[in-house]
Amino acid sequence: MLCEILLRLPPQPSSLLRASAVCEHWRGLITEPRFLRRFRAHQGKPPLLGVFEARSHGINFRSILDPPDRIPPERFDVQRQIGRRTGIRLLGCRHGRVLLLDLKRHKLIVCDPITSEHQCFTPPPVFRGLSIYGAVLCAAADQGHVHGSCHSSSFKVVLISLGGDGDEDEYNNTTPIACVYLLETGVWGNIIAAADQCELADSNPGILVGNVLYWSSKSVSNTTIFIQDPPAIFRGGDGRAGSSRCHSHSRGSGDGSTGSGGGAFRLPQS
């Protein structure tokens, strides 16, 4: 009976902490992994704790909760967690992880602010320079999986850039290109490119709507770049993400017509 009552506590960070201070019996019950799994499953999607912001002096966490649930910025100091490196750019944050770009070492870093764990890997050579945009997403495709407590789940990274900055010269500097990295295979998929050119907005973390990632463009044609990312990504025999189809789109005009200038990257389902 007590367990069923505790499962119905509010999902705010202070709820379980306060309950665990009642007595040793409650604390032992609340800290059991089985109870925590049931608590997360019962609560559903966890509350938004805050946002990460790129400032001139570094990357800051800003809690959006009121006391006593407000989290101090130093608790989620991702730059401290990766060793106070300089030249770090914030690419995005989603599903409990933060995606960073180490400009000096040309490395991507995926951080878990709650566990303080991080992983580094190298992007494909064609993705160089400041014109890199990216997103990190939970790769769990389990039925009923709730994003937000994905610390033990695999992840995938989607990179998008304007070609021509790397060692390969088959893309010009206004052609959007994209690539997907899967942690479980440890390899990048094939590079996919849009048929048309565009210019991406400078501050552009990407927006996830359903299973589609959007990046806004500042082109005169008012285009958007989007990547459709199904729950299961097709894998080739070599473990890479399978071949992908590219499309070009712009936001339609008032009469429903569709012009060119943006890119749509569609990842095939398995």
PDB file of C-alpha atoms in Angstrom:
ATOM      1  CA  MET A   1       0.000   0.000   0.000  1.00  0.00           C
ATOM      2  CA  LEU A   2       2.798   2.440   0.877  1.00  0.00           C
ATOM      3  CA  CYS A   3       4.483   1.773  -2.449  1.00  0.00           C
ATOM      4  CA  GLU A   4       1.283   2.580  -4.347  1.00  0.00           C
ATOM      5  CA  ILE A   5       0.953   5.851  -2.434  1.00  0.00           C
ATOM      6  CA  LEU A   6       4.562   6.878  -3.129  1.00  0.00           C
ATOM      7  CA  LEU A   7       4.122   6.114  -6.819  1.00  0.00           C
ATOM      8  CA  ARG A   8       1.581   8.934  -6.936  1.00  0.00           C
ATOM      9  CA  LEU A   9       3.911  11.623  -5.641  1.00  0.00           C
ATOM     10  CA  PRO A  10       4.383  14.606  -8.000  1.00  0.00           C
ATOM     11  CA  PRO A  11       7.247  14.141 -10.513  1.00  0.00           C
ATOM     12  CA  GLN A  12       9.104  17.265  -9.321  1.00  0.00           C
ATOM     13  CA  PRO A  13      12.751  16.683  -8.231  1.00  0.00           C
ATOM     14  CA  SER A  14      12.075  17.435  -4.546  1.00  0.00           C
ATOM     15  CA  SER A  15       9.206  14.950  -4.124  1.00  0.00           C
ATOM     16  CA  LEU A  16      11.215  11.756  -3.666  1.00  0.00           C
ATOM     17  CA  LEU A  17      13.947  13.588  -1.768  1.00  0.00           C
ATOM     18  CA  ARG A  18      11.475  14.844   0.819  1.00  0.00           C
ATOM     19  CA  ALA A  19       9.769  11.468   1.101  1.00  0.00           C
ATOM     20  CA  SER A  20      13.101   9.681   1.577  1.00  0.00           C
ATOM     21  CA  ALA A  21      13.837  11.904   4.591  1.00  0.00           C
ATOM     22  CA  VAL A  22      10.813  10.600   6.522  1.00  0.00           C
ATOM     23  CA  CYS A  23      12.491   7.408   7.756  1.00  0.00           C
ATOM     24  CA  GLU A  24      14.912   4.669   6.753  1.00  0.00           C
ATOM     25  CA  HIS A  25      12.104   2.394   5.571  1.00  0.00           C
ATOM     26  CA  TRP A  26      10.803   5.002   3.142  1.00  0.00           C
ATOM     27  CA  ARG A  27      14.328   5.838   1.957  1.00  0.00           C
ATOM     28  CA  GLY A  28      15.099   2.182   1.300  1.00  0.00           C
ATOM     29  CA  LEU A  29      11.886   1.746  -0.662  1.00  0.00           C
ATOM     30  CA  ILE A  30      12.328   4.890  -2.750  1.00  0.00           C
ATOM     31  CA  THR A  31      15.944   4.126  -3.688  1.00  0.00           C
ATOM     32  CA  GLU A  32      15.179   0.630  -4.973  1.00  0.00           C
ATOM     33  CA  PRO A  33      15.759   0.447  -8.763  1.00  0.00           C
ATOM     34  CA  ARG A  34      12.485  -1.448  -9.210  1.00  0.00           C
ATOM     35  CA  PHE A  35      10.517   1.313  -7.486  1.00  0.00           C
ATOM     36  CA  LEU A  36      12.258   4.031  -9.510  1.00  0.00           C
ATOM     37  CA  ARG A  37      11.407   2.237 -12.757  1.00  0.00           C
ATOM     38  CA  ARG A  38       7.773   1.957 -11.689  1.00  0.00           C
ATOM     39  CA  PHE A  39       7.746   5.604 -10.596  1.00  0.00           C
ATOM     40  CA  ARG A  40       9.013   6.809 -13.983  1.00  0.00           C
ATOM     41  CA  ALA A  41       6.577   4.552 -15.838  1.00  0.00           C
ATOM     42  CA  HIS A  42       3.654   5.778 -13.726  1.00  0.00           C
ATOM     43  CA  GLN A  43       4.534   9.471 -14.057  1.00  0.00           C
ATOM     44  CA  GLY A  44       5.076   9.377 -17.806  1.00  0.00           C
ATOM     45  CA  LYS A  45       7.031  12.207 -19.363  1.00  0.00           C
ATOM     46  CA  PRO A  46       9.191  13.899 -16.683  1.00  0.00           C
ATOM     47  CA  PRO A  47       9.001  17.672 -16.118  1.00  0.00           C
ATOM     48  CA  LEU A  48      11.351  20.007 -17.951  1.00  0.00           C
ATOM     49  CA  LEU A  49      14.124  20.893 -15.506  1.00  0.00           C
ATOM     50  CA  GLY A  50      15.673  23.790 -17.420  1.00  0.00           C
ATOM     51  CA  VAL A  51      17.591  24.846 -20.496  1.00  0.00           C
ATOM     52  CA  PHE A  52      21.227  25.068 -21.542  1.00  0.00           C
ATOM     53  CA  GLU A  53      22.345  28.434 -22.895  1.00  0.00           C
ATOM     54  CA  ALA A  54      25.471  29.386 -24.826  1.00  0.00           C
ATOM     55  CA  ARG A  55      26.957  32.528 -23.271  1.00  0.00           C
ATOM     56  CA  SER A  56      30.157  34.470 -24.008  1.00  0.00           C
ATOM     57  CA  HIS A  57      31.817  32.957 -20.937  1.00  0.00           C
ATOM     58  CA  GLY A  58      30.638  29.396 -21.523  1.00  0.00           C
ATOM     59  CA  ILE A  59      27.617  27.100 -21.464  1.00  0.00           C
ATOM     60  CA  ASN A  60      25.203  27.638 -18.584  1.00  0.00           C
ATOM     61  CA  PHE A  61      22.294  25.633 -17.237  1.00  0.00           C
ATOM     62  CA  ARG A  62      19.254  27.697 -16.247  1.00  0.00           C
ATOM     63  CA  SER A  63      16.564  25.991 -14.179  1.00  0.00           C
ATOM     64  CA  ILE A  64      12.976  26.963 -14.962  1.00  0.00           C
ATOM     65  CA  LEU A  65      11.525  25.437 -11.777  1.00  0.00           C
ATOM     66  CA  ASP A  66      10.551  27.317  -8.635  1.00  0.00           C
ATOM     67  CA  PRO A  67      12.059  26.528  -5.207  1.00  0.00           C
ATOM     68  CA  PRO A  68      12.448  23.967  -3.741  1.00  0.00           C
ATOM     69  CA  ASP A  69      12.770  22.247  -7.121  1.00  0.00           C
ATOM     70  CA  ARG A  70      15.087  24.825  -8.665  1.00  0.00           C
ATOM     71  CA  ILE A  71      18.415  23.242  -9.640  1.00  0.00           C
ATOM     72  CA  PRO A  72      21.609  25.315  -9.176  1.00  0.00           C
ATOM     73  CA  PRO A  73      23.594  25.899 -12.406  1.00  0.00           C
ATOM     74  CA  GLU A  74      26.717  24.197 -11.033  1.00  0.00           C
ATOM     75  CA  ARG A  75      24.821  20.907 -10.644  1.00  0.00           C
ATOM     76  CA  PHE A  76      24.644  20.533 -14.434  1.00  0.00           C
ATOM     77  CA  ASP A  77      27.955  22.199 -15.349  1.00  0.00           C
ATOM     78  CA  VAL A  78      28.772  20.242 -18.513  1.00  0.00           C
ATOM     79  CA  GLN A  79      32.041  22.113 -19.106  1.00  0.00           C
ATOM     80  CA  ARG A  80      33.283  21.011 -15.700  1.00  0.00           C
ATOM     81  CA  GLN A  81      32.215  17.465 -16.508  1.00  0.00           C
ATOM     82  CA  ILE A  82      34.355  17.402 -19.665  1.00  0.00           C
ATOM     83  CA  GLY A  83      37.426  18.965 -18.041  1.00  0.00           C
ATOM     84  CA  ARG A  84      36.979  22.720 -18.593  1.00  0.00           C
ATOM     85  CA  ARG A  85      37.901  22.550 -22.261  1.00  0.00           C
ATOM     86  CA  THR A  86      37.889  25.763 -24.269  1.00  0.00           C
ATOM     87  CA  GLY A  87      36.459  26.241 -27.737  1.00  0.00           C
ATOM     88  CA  ILE A  88      33.260  24.320 -26.949  1.00  0.00           C
ATOM     89  CA  ARG A  89      30.090  25.029 -28.904  1.00  0.00           C
ATOM     90  CA  LEU A  90      26.604  23.973 -27.829  1.00  0.00           C
ATOM     91  CA  LEU A  91      24.733  22.163 -30.615  1.00  0.00           C
ATOM     92  CA  GLY A  92      21.645  20.958 -28.794  1.00  0.00           C
ATOM     93  CA  CYS A  93      20.020  19.220 -25.841  1.00  0.00           C
ATOM     94  CA  ARG A  94      17.319  16.581 -25.957  1.00  0.00           C
ATOM     95  CA  HIS A  95      16.142  13.459 -24.112  1.00  0.00           C
ATOM     96  CA  GLY A  96      18.416  14.128 -21.145  1.00  0.00           C
ATOM     97  CA  ARG A  97      21.650  14.548 -23.122  1.00  0.00           C
ATOM     98  CA  VAL A  98      23.670  17.517 -24.372  1.00  0.00           C
ATOM     99  CA  LEU A  99      25.511  17.609 -27.707  1.00  0.00           C
ATOM    100  CA  LEU A 100      28.703  19.693 -27.829  1.00  0.00           C
ATOM    101  CA  LEU A 101      31.249  20.429 -30.549  1.00  0.00           C
ATOM    102  CA  ASP A 102      34.919  20.737 -29.591  1.00  0.00           C
ATOM    103  CA  LEU A 103      36.148  23.187 -32.229  1.00  0.00           C
ATOM    104  CA  LYS A 104      39.842  22.841 -31.350  1.00  0.00           C
ATOM    105  CA  ARG A 105      39.947  19.048 -31.469  1.00  0.00           C
ATOM    106  CA  HIS A 106      37.178  18.616 -34.059  1.00  0.00           C
ATOM    107  CA  LYS A 107      35.305  16.221 -31.777  1.00  0.00           C
ATOM    108  CA  LEU A 108      31.677  15.754 -30.859  1.00  0.00           C
ATOM    109  CA  ILE A 109      30.847  15.254 -27.187  1.00  0.00           C
ATOM    110  CA  VAL A 110      27.605  13.790 -25.869  1.00  0.00           C
ATOM    111  CA  CYS A 111      27.103  14.526 -22.159  1.00  0.00           C
ATOM    112  CA  ASP A 112      24.633  13.172 -19.642  1.00  0.00           C
ATOM    113  CA  PRO A 113      24.419  16.039 -17.107  1.00  0.00           C
ATOM    114  CA  ILE A 114      22.705  13.897 -14.469  1.00  0.00           C
ATOM    115  CA  THR A 115      25.247  11.047 -14.423  1.00  0.00           C
ATOM    116  CA  SER A 116      28.221  13.280 -15.456  1.00  0.00           C
ATOM    117  CA  GLU A 117      29.139  10.706 -18.120  1.00  0.00           C
ATOM    118  CA  HIS A 118      30.284  11.828 -21.563  1.00  0.00           C
ATOM    119  CA  GLN A 119      31.460  10.239 -24.795  1.00  0.00           C
ATOM    120  CA  CYS A 120      33.621  11.700 -27.564  1.00  0.00           C
ATOM    121  CA  PHE A 121      33.753  10.743 -31.226  1.00  0.00           C
ATOM    122  CA  THR A 122      34.928  12.254 -34.494  1.00  0.00           C
ATOM    123  CA  PRO A 123      32.474  13.538 -37.129  1.00  0.00           C
ATOM    124  CA  PRO A 124      33.007  12.711 -40.813  1.00  0.00           C
ATOM    125  CA  PRO A 125      35.789  14.845 -42.391  1.00  0.00           C
ATOM    126  CA  VAL A 126      33.329  16.775 -44.552  1.00  0.00           C
ATOM    127  CA  PHE A 127      31.752  18.261 -41.410  1.00  0.00           C
ATOM    128  CA  ARG A 128      34.255  20.965 -40.563  1.00  0.00           C
ATOM    129  CA  GLY A 129      34.065  24.633 -39.643  1.00  0.00           C
ATOM    130  CA  LEU A 130      31.395  26.601 -37.815  1.00  0.00           C
ATOM    131  CA  SER A 131      28.553  25.716 -40.197  1.00  0.00           C
ATOM    132  CA  ILE A 132      27.696  22.547 -38.264  1.00  0.00           C
ATOM    133  CA  TYR A 133      24.316  21.937 -36.666  1.00  0.00           C
ATOM    134  CA  GLY A 134      23.292  18.853 -34.788  1.00  0.00           C
ATOM    135  CA  ALA A 135      20.895  17.036 -32.520  1.00  0.00           C
ATOM    136  CA  VAL A 136      21.171  14.146 -30.081  1.00  0.00           C
ATOM    137  CA  LEU A 137      18.223  11.805 -29.589  1.00  0.00           C
ATOM    138  CA  CYS A 138      17.442   8.721 -27.571  1.00  0.00           C
ATOM    139  CA  ALA A 139      17.653   5.641 -29.797  1.00  0.00           C
ATOM    140  CA  ALA A 140      15.279   3.505 -27.723  1.00  0.00           C
ATOM    141  CA  ALA A 141      12.480   2.167 -29.894  1.00  0.00           C
ATOM    142  CA  ASP A 142      10.705   0.130 -27.203  1.00  0.00           C
ATOM    143  CA  GLN A 143       6.943   0.323 -27.226  1.00  0.00           C
ATOM    144  CA  GLY A 144       5.867   2.718 -24.489  1.00  0.00           C
ATOM    145  CA  HIS A 145       9.360   4.119 -23.874  1.00  0.00           C
ATOM    146  CA  VAL A 146       9.210   7.509 -22.155  1.00  0.00           C
ATOM    147  CA  HIS A 147      11.993   9.935 -23.051  1.00  0.00           C
ATOM    148  CA  GLY A 148      13.650  11.900 -20.297  1.00  0.00           C
ATOM    149  CA  SER A 149      15.089   9.100 -18.156  1.00  0.00           C
ATOM    150  CA  CYS A 150      17.159   7.652 -20.974  1.00  0.00           C
ATOM    151  CA  HIS A 151      20.479   7.386 -19.137  1.00  0.00           C
ATOM    152  CA  SER A 152      20.845   3.668 -19.869  1.00  0.00           C
ATOM    153  CA  SER A 153      19.515   3.870 -23.434  1.00  0.00           C
ATOM    154  CA  SER A 154      21.562   4.164 -26.583  1.00  0.00           C
ATOM    155  CA  PHE A 155      21.546   7.430 -28.513  1.00  0.00           C
ATOM    156  CA  LYS A 156      21.971   8.699 -32.036  1.00  0.00           C
ATOM    157  CA  VAL A 157      23.415  11.963 -33.315  1.00  0.00           C
ATOM    158  CA  VAL A 158      22.187  13.780 -36.404  1.00  0.00           C
ATOM    159  CA  LEU A 159      24.570  16.277 -38.017  1.00  0.00           C
ATOM    160  CA  ILE A 160      23.647  18.767 -40.693  1.00  0.00           C
ATOM    161  CA  SER A 161      25.974  21.232 -42.384  1.00  0.00           C
ATOM    162  CA  LEU A 162      26.636  23.200 -45.516  1.00  0.00           C
ATOM    163  CA  GLY A 163      29.124  21.199 -47.574  1.00  0.00           C
ATOM    164  CA  GLY A 164      32.507  22.234 -48.853  1.00  0.00           C
ATOM    165  CA  ASP A 165      34.342  22.810 -45.551  1.00  0.00           C
ATOM    166  CA  GLY A 166      35.950  19.376 -45.284  1.00  0.00           C
ATOM    167  CA  ASP A 167      38.352  17.234 -47.277  1.00  0.00           C
ATOM    168  CA  GLU A 168      35.694  16.218 -49.780  1.00  0.00           C
ATOM    169  CA  ASP A 169      34.823  18.730 -52.468  1.00  0.00           C
ATOM    170  CA  GLU A 170      31.776  17.143 -54.095  1.00  0.00           C
ATOM    171  CA  TYR A 171      29.496  19.478 -52.120  1.00  0.00           C
ATOM    172  CA  ASN A 172      29.497  23.233 -52.534  1.00  0.00           C
ATOM    173  CA  ASN A 173      29.302  25.569 -49.555  1.00  0.00           C
ATOM    174  CA  THR A 174      25.539  26.060 -49.699  1.00  0.00           C
ATOM    175  CA  THR A 175      24.436  22.441 -50.174  1.00  0.00           C
ATOM    176  CA  PRO A 176      22.879  21.002 -46.990  1.00  0.00           C
ATOM    177  CA  ILE A 177      24.323  17.607 -46.097  1.00  0.00           C
ATOM    178  CA  ALA A 178      23.409  15.290 -43.233  1.00  0.00           C
ATOM    179  CA  CYS A 179      24.669  12.162 -41.515  1.00  0.00           C
ATOM    180  CA  VAL A 180      23.533   9.958 -38.617  1.00  0.00           C
ATOM    181  CA  TYR A 181      25.724   8.343 -35.942  1.00  0.00           C
ATOM    182  CA  LEU A 182      24.487   5.304 -34.016  1.00  0.00           C
ATOM    183  CA  LEU A 183      26.117   4.601 -30.656  1.00  0.00           C
ATOM    184  CA  GLU A 184      25.270   0.906 -30.757  1.00  0.00           C
ATOM    185  CA  THR A 185      27.262   0.426 -33.970  1.00  0.00           C
ATOM    186  CA  GLY A 186      29.848   3.156 -33.385  1.00  0.00           C
ATOM    187  CA  VAL A 187      29.818   4.209 -37.041  1.00  0.00           C
ATOM    188  CA  TRP A 188      28.428   7.026 -39.161  1.00  0.00           C
ATOM    189  CA  GLY A 189      25.907   6.359 -41.877  1.00  0.00           C
ATOM    190  CA  ASN A 190      26.270   7.509 -45.459  1.00  0.00           C
ATOM    191  CA  ILE A 191      26.288  11.246 -46.118  1.00  0.00           C
ATOM    192  CA  ILE A 192      23.075  12.428 -47.724  1.00  0.00           C
ATOM    193  CA  ALA A 193      22.683  15.734 -49.540  1.00  0.00           C
ATOM    194  CA  ALA A 194      19.806  17.935 -50.626  1.00  0.00           C
ATOM    195  CA  ALA A 195      19.347  18.674 -54.291  1.00  0.00           C
ATOM    196  CA  ASP A 196      19.036  22.429 -53.774  1.00  0.00           C
ATOM    197  CA  GLN A 197      21.032  25.040 -51.900  1.00  0.00           C
ATOM    198  CA  CYS A 198      20.054  27.221 -48.966  1.00  0.00           C
ATOM    199  CA  GLU A 199      21.503  29.269 -46.119  1.00  0.00           C
ATOM    200  CA  LEU A 200      20.885  28.191 -42.534  1.00  0.00           C
ATOM    201  CA  ALA A 201      20.222  30.625 -39.700  1.00  0.00           C
ATOM    202  CA  ASP A 202      23.178  31.166 -37.353  1.00  0.00           C
ATOM    203  CA  SER A 203      21.513  30.299 -34.031  1.00  0.00           C
ATOM    204  CA  ASN A 204      19.826  27.065 -34.997  1.00  0.00           C
ATOM    205  CA  PRO A 205      19.533  24.247 -32.437  1.00  0.00           C
ATOM    206  CA  GLY A 206      16.896  22.337 -34.373  1.00  0.00           C
ATOM    207  CA  ILE A 207      13.343  21.535 -33.309  1.00  0.00           C
ATOM    208  CA  LEU A 208      11.893  18.041 -32.901  1.00  0.00           C
ATOM    209  CA  VAL A 209       8.213  17.738 -33.807  1.00  0.00           C
ATOM    210  CA  GLY A 210       6.964  14.182 -33.639  1.00  0.00           C
ATOM    211  CA  ASN A 211       9.690  12.180 -35.356  1.00  0.00           C
ATOM    212  CA  VAL A 212      10.892  15.013 -37.610  1.00  0.00           C
ATOM    213  CA  LEU A 213      13.826  17.369 -36.940  1.00  0.00           C
ATOM    214  CA  TYR A 214      13.596  20.888 -38.373  1.00  0.00           C
ATOM    215  CA  TRP A 215      16.320  23.493 -38.961  1.00  0.00           C
ATOM    216  CA  SER A 216      15.288  26.958 -40.089  1.00  0.00           C
ATOM    217  CA  SER A 217      16.777  28.732 -43.074  1.00  0.00           C
ATOM    218  CA  LYS A 218      17.397  32.417 -43.649  1.00  0.00           C
ATOM    219  CA  SER A 219      17.166  32.109 -47.417  1.00  0.00           C
ATOM    220  CA  VAL A 220      14.910  34.499 -49.284  1.00  0.00           C
ATOM    221  CA  SER A 221      12.761  31.527 -50.280  1.00  0.00           C
ATOM    222  CA  ASN A 222      11.853  31.061 -46.593  1.00  0.00           C
ATOM    223  CA  THR A 223      12.829  27.416 -46.539  1.00  0.00           C
ATOM    224  CA  THR A 224      13.314  24.856 -43.806  1.00  0.00           C
ATOM    225  CA  ILE A 225      15.569  21.832 -43.611  1.00  0.00           C
ATOM    226  CA  PHE A 226      14.041  18.775 -42.045  1.00  0.00           C
ATOM    227  CA  ILE A 227      15.071  15.207 -41.354  1.00  0.00           C
ATOM    228  CA  GLN A 228      12.451  12.548 -40.856  1.00  0.00           C
ATOM    229  CA  ASP A 229      13.737  10.037 -38.332  1.00  0.00           C
ATOM    230  CA  PRO A 230      11.589   6.921 -37.931  1.00  0.00           C
ATOM    231  CA  PRO A 231      11.723   4.840 -34.734  1.00  0.00           C
ATOM    232  CA  ALA A 232      13.794   2.137 -36.418  1.00  0.00           C
ATOM    233  CA  ILE A 233      16.624   3.138 -38.750  1.00  0.00           C
ATOM    234  CA  PHE A 234      17.461   0.787 -41.599  1.00  0.00           C
ATOM    235  CA  ARG A 235      20.950  -0.701 -41.298  1.00  0.00           C
ATOM    236  CA  GLY A 236      23.060  -2.042 -44.112  1.00  0.00           C
ATOM    237  CA  GLY A 237      25.179  -5.174 -43.903  1.00  0.00           C
ATOM    238  CA  ASP A 238      28.174  -3.167 -42.683  1.00  0.00           C
ATOM    239  CA  GLY A 239      26.246  -1.805 -39.698  1.00  0.00           C
ATOM    240  CA  ARG A 240      25.866   1.675 -41.195  1.00  0.00           C
ATOM    241  CA  ALA A 241      22.607   3.521 -41.518  1.00  0.00           C
ATOM    242  CA  GLY A 242      21.096   2.465 -44.821  1.00  0.00           C
ATOM    243  CA  SER A 243      20.920   4.518 -47.982  1.00  0.00           C
ATOM    244  CA  SER A 244      18.636   7.538 -47.743  1.00  0.00           C
ATOM    245  CA  ARG A 245      16.493   9.546 -50.088  1.00  0.00           C
ATOM    246  CA  CYS A 246      16.898  13.317 -50.346  1.00  0.00           C
ATOM    247  CA  HIS A 247      14.170  15.768 -51.207  1.00  0.00           C
ATOM    248  CA  SER A 248      14.003  19.538 -51.533  1.00  0.00           C
ATOM    249  CA  HIS A 249      11.234  21.619 -50.043  1.00  0.00           C
ATOM    250  CA  SER A 250      10.375  25.132 -49.005  1.00  0.00           C
ATOM    251  CA  ARG A 251       7.525  26.381 -46.908  1.00  0.00           C
ATOM    252  CA  GLY A 252       4.528  26.577 -49.190  1.00  0.00           C
ATOM    253  CA  SER A 253       3.007  29.852 -50.270  1.00  0.00           C
ATOM    254  CA  GLY A 254      -0.579  30.879 -49.595  1.00  0.00           C
ATOM    255  CA  ASP A 255      -1.921  28.911 -52.560  1.00  0.00           C
ATOM    256  CA  GLY A 256      -0.342  25.701 -51.331  1.00  0.00           C
ATOM    257  CA  SER A 257       2.420  25.652 -53.923  1.00  0.00           C
ATOM    258  CA  THR A 258       5.874  24.409 -52.973  1.00  0.00           C
ATOM    259  CA  GLY A 259       9.084  25.927 -54.238  1.00  0.00           C
ATOM    260  CA  SER A 260      12.714  24.862 -53.960  1.00  0.00           C
ATOM    261  CA  GLY A 261      15.651  25.924 -51.853  1.00  0.00           C
ATOM    262  CA  GLY A 262      15.463  23.747 -48.765  1.00  0.00           C
ATOM    263  CA  GLY A 263      16.310  20.143 -48.109  1.00  0.00           C
ATOM    264  CA  ALA A 264      14.387  17.181 -46.776  1.00  0.00           C
ATOM    265  CA  PHE A 265      16.381  14.189 -45.597  1.00  0.00           C
ATOM    266  CA  ARG A 266      14.272  11.058 -45.291  1.00  0.00           C
ATOM    267  CA  LEU A 267      15.695   8.041 -43.484  1.00  0.00           C
ATOM    268  CA  PRO A 268      14.031   4.820 -44.669  1.00  0.00           C
ATOM    269  CA  GLN A 269      12.265   2.547 -42.250  1.00  0.00           C
ATOM    270  CA  SER A 270      13.543  -0.976 -41.702  1.00  0.00           C
TER     271      SER A 270
END
